[in-house]
mmCIF file of N, CA and C in Angstrom:
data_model
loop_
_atom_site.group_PDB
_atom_site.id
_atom_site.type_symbol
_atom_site.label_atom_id
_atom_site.label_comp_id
_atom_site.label_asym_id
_atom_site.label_seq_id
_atom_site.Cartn_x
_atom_site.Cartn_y
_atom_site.Cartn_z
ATOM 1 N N UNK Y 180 30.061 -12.021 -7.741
ATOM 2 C CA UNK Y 180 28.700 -12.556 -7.791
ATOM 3 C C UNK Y 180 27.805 -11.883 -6.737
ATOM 4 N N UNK Y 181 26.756 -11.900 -7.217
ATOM 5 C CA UNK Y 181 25.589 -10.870 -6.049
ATOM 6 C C UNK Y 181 24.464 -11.887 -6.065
ATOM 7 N N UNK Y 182 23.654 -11.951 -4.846
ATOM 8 C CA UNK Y 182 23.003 -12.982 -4.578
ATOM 9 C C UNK Y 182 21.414 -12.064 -4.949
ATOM 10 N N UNK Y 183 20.518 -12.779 -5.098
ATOM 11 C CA UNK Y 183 19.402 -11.806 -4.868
ATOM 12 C C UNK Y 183 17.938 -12.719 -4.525
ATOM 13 N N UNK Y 184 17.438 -11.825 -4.013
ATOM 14 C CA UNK Y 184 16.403 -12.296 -3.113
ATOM 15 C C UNK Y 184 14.784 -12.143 -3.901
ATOM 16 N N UNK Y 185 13.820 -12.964 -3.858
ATOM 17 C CA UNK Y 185 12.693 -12.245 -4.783
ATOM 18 C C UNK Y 185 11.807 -12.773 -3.863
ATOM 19 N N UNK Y 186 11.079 -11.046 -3.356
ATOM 20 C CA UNK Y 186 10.285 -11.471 -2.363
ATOM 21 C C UNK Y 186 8.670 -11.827 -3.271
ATOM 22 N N UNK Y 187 7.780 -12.504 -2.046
ATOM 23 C CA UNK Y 187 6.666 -12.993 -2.548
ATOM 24 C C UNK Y 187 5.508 -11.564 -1.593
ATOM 25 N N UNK Y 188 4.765 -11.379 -2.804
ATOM 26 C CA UNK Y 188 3.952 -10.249 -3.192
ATOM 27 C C UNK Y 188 2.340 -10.977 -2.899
ATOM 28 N N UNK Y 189 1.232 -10.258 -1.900
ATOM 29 C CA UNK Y 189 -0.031 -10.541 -1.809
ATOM 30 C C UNK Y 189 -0.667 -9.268 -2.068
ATOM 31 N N UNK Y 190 -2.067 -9.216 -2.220
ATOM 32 C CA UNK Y 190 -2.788 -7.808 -2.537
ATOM 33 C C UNK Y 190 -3.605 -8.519 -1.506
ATOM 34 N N UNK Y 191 -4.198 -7.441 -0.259
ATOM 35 C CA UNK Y 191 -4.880 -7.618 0.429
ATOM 36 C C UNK Y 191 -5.628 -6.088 0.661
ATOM 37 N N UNK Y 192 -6.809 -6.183 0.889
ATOM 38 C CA UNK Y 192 -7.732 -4.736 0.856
ATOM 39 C C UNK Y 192 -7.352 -4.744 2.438
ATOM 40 N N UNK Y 193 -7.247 -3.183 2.883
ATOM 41 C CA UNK Y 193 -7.051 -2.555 4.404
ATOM 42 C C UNK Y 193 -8.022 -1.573 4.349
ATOM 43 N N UNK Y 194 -8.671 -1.416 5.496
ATOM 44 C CA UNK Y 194 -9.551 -0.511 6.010
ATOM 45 C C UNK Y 194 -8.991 0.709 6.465
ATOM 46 N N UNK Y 195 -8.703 1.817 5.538
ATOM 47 C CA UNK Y 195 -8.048 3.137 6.211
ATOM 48 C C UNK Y 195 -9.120 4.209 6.645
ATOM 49 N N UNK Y 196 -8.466 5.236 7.061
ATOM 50 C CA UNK Y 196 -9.363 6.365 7.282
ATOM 51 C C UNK Y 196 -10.290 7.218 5.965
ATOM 52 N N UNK Y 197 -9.924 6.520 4.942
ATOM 53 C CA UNK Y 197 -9.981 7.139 3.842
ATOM 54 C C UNK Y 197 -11.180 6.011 3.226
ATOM 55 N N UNK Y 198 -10.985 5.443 3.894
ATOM 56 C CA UNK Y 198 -12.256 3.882 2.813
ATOM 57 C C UNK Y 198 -10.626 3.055 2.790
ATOM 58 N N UNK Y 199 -11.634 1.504 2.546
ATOM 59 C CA UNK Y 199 -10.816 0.424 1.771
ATOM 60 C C UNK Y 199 -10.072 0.828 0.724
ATOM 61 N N UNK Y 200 -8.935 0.453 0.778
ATOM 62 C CA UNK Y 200 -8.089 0.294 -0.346
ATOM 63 C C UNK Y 200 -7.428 -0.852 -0.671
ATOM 64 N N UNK Y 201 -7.385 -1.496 -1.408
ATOM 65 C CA UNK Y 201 -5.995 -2.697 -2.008
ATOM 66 C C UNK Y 201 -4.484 -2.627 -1.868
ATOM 67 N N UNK Y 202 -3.902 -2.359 -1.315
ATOM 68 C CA UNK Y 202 -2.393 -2.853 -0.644
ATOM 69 C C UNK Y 202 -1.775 -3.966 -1.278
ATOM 70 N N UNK Y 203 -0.355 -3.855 -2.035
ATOM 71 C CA UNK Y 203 0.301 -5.118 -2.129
ATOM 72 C C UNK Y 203 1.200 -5.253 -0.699
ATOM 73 N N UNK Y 204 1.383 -6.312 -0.226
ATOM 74 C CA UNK Y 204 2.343 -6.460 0.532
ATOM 75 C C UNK Y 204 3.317 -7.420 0.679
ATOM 76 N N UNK Y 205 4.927 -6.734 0.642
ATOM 77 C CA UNK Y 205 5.980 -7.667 0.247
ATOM 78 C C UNK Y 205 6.197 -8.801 1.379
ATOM 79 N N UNK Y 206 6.587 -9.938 1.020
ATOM 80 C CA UNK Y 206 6.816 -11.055 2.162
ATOM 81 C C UNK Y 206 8.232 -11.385 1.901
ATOM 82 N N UNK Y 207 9.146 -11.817 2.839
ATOM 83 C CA UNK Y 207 10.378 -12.102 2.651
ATOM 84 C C UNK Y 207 10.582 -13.507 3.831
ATOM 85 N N UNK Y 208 10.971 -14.185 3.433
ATOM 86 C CA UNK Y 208 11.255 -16.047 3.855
ATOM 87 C C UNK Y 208 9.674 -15.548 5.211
ATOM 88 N N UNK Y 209 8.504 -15.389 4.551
ATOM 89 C CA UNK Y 209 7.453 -15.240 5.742
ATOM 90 C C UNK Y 209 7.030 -13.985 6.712
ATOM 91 N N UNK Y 210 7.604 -13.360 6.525
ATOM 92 C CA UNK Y 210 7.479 -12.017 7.136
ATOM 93 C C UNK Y 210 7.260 -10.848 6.168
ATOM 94 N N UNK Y 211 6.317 -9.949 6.682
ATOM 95 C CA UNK Y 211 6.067 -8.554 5.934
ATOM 96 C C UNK Y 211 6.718 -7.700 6.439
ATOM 97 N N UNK Y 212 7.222 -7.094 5.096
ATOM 98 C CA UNK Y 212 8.643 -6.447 5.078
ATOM 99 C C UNK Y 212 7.873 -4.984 4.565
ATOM 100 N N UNK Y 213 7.093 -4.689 3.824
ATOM 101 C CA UNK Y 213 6.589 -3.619 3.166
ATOM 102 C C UNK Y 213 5.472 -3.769 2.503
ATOM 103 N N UNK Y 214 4.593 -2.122 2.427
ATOM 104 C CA UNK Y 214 2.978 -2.185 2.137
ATOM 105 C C UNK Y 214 3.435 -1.253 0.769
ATOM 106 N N UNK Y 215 2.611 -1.617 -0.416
ATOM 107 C CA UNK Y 215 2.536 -0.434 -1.534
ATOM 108 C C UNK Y 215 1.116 -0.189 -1.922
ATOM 109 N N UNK Y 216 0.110 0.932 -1.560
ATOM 110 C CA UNK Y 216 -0.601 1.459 -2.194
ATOM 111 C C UNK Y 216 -0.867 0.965 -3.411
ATOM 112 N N UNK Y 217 -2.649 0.679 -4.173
ATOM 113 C CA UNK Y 217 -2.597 0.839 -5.648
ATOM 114 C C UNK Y 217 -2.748 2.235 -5.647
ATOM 115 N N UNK Y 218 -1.890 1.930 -7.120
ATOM 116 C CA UNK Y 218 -1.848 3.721 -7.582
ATOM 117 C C UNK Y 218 -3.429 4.121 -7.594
ATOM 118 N N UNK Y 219 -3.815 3.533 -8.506
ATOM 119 C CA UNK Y 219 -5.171 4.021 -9.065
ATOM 120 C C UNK Y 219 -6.593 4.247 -8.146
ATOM 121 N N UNK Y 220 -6.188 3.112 -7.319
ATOM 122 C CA UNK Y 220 -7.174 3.467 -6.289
ATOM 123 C C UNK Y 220 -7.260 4.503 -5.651
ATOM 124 N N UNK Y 221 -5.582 4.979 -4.647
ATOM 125 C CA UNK Y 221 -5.439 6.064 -4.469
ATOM 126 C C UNK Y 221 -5.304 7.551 -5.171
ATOM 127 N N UNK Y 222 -5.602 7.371 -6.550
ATOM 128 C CA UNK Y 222 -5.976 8.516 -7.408
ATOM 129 C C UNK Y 222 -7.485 8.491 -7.524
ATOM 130 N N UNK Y 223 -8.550 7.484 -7.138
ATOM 131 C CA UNK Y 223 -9.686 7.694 -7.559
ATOM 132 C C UNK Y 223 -10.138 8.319 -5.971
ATOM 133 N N UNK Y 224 -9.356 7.953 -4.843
ATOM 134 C CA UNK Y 224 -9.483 8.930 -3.417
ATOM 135 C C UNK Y 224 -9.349 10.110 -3.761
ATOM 136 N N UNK Y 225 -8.441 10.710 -4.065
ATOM 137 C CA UNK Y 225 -7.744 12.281 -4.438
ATOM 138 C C UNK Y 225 -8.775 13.052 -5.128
ATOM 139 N N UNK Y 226 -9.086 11.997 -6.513
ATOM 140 C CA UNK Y 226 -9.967 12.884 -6.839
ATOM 141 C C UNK Y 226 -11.182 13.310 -6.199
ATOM 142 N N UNK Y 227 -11.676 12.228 -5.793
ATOM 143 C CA UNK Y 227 -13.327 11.596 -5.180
ATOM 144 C C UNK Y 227 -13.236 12.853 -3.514
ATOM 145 N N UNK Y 228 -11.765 12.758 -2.956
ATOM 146 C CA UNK Y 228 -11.981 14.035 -1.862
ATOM 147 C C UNK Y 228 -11.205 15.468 -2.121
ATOM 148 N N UNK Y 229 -10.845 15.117 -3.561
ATOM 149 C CA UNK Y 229 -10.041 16.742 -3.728
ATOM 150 C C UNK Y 229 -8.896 16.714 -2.882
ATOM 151 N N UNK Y 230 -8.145 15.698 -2.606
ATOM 152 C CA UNK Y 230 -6.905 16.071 -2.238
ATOM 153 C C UNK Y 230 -5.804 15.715 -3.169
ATOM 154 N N UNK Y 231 -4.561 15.979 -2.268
ATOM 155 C CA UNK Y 231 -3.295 15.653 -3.043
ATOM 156 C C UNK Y 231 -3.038 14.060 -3.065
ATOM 157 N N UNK Y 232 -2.794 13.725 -4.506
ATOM 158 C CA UNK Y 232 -2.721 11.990 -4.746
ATOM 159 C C UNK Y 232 -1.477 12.038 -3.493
ATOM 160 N N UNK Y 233 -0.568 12.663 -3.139
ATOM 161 C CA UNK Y 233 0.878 12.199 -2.412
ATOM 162 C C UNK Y 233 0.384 12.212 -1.125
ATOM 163 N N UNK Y 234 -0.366 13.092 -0.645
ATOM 164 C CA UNK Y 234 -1.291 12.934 0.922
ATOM 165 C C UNK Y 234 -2.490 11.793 0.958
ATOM 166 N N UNK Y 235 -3.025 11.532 0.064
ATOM 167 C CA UNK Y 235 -3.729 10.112 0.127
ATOM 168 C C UNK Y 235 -2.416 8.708 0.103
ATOM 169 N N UNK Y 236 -1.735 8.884 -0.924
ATOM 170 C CA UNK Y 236 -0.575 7.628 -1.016
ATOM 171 C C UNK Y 236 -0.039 7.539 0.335
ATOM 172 N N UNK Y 237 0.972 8.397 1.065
ATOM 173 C CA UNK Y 237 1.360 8.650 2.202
ATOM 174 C C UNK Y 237 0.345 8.090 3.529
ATOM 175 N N UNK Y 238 -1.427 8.430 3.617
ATOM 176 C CA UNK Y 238 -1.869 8.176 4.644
ATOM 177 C C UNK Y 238 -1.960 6.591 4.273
ATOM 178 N N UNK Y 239 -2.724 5.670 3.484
ATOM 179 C CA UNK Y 239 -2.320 4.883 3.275
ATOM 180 C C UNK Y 239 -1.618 4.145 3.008
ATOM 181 N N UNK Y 240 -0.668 4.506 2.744
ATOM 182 C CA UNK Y 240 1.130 3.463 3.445
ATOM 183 C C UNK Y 240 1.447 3.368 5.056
ATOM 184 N N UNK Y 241 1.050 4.578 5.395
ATOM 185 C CA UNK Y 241 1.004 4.552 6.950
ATOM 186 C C UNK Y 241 0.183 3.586 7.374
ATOM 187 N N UNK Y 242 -0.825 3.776 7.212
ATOM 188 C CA UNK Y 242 -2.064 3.121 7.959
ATOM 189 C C UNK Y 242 -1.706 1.826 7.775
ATOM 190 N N UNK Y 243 -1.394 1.299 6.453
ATOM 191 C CA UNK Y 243 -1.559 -0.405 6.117
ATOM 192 C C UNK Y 243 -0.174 -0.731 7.003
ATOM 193 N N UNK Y 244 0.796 -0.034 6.809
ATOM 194 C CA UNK Y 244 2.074 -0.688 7.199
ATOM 195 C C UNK Y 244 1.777 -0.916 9.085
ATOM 196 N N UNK Y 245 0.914 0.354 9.857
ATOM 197 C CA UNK Y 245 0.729 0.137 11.235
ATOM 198 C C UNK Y 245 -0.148 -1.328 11.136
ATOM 199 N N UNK Y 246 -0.933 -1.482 10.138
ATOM 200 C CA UNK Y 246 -1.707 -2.744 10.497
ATOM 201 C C UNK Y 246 -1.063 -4.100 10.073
ATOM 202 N N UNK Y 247 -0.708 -4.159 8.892
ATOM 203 C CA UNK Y 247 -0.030 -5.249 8.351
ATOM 204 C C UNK Y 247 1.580 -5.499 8.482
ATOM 205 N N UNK Y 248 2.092 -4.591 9.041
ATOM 206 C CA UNK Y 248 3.884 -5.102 9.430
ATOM 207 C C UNK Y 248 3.953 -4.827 10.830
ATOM 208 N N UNK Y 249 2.711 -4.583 12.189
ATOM 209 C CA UNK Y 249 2.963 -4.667 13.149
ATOM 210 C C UNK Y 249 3.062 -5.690 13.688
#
């Protein structure tokens, strides 16, 4: 038998270097455990500054996770 855990999920907008974006962030018995990027948002960055969608995804996982799991 394997036990399993189902964490509880919020979308909260973070202020990055890049503009606001929407962030889900995972909660586990109360604590934030992990930040996920929306995709789409961070594809409408990429396009909107001509960069790479994986260098926009990347700075914003950074950024939210320094703000929201510190």
């Amino acid at each position: 038998p394997a036990a399993r855990y189902e964490a509880e999920r919020e979308s909260v907008q973070v202020d990055t270097s890049l503009g606001p974006v929407q962030v889900k962030v995972k909660k586990l018995e109360g604590a934030s455990i992990a930040v996920s990027p929306e995709y789409e948002e961070c594809r409408r960055i990429a396009v909107e500054r001509d960069m790479p969608l994986q260098d926009v995804y990347r700075t914003v996982q950074n950024e939210a996770a320094e703000k929201l799991l510190s």
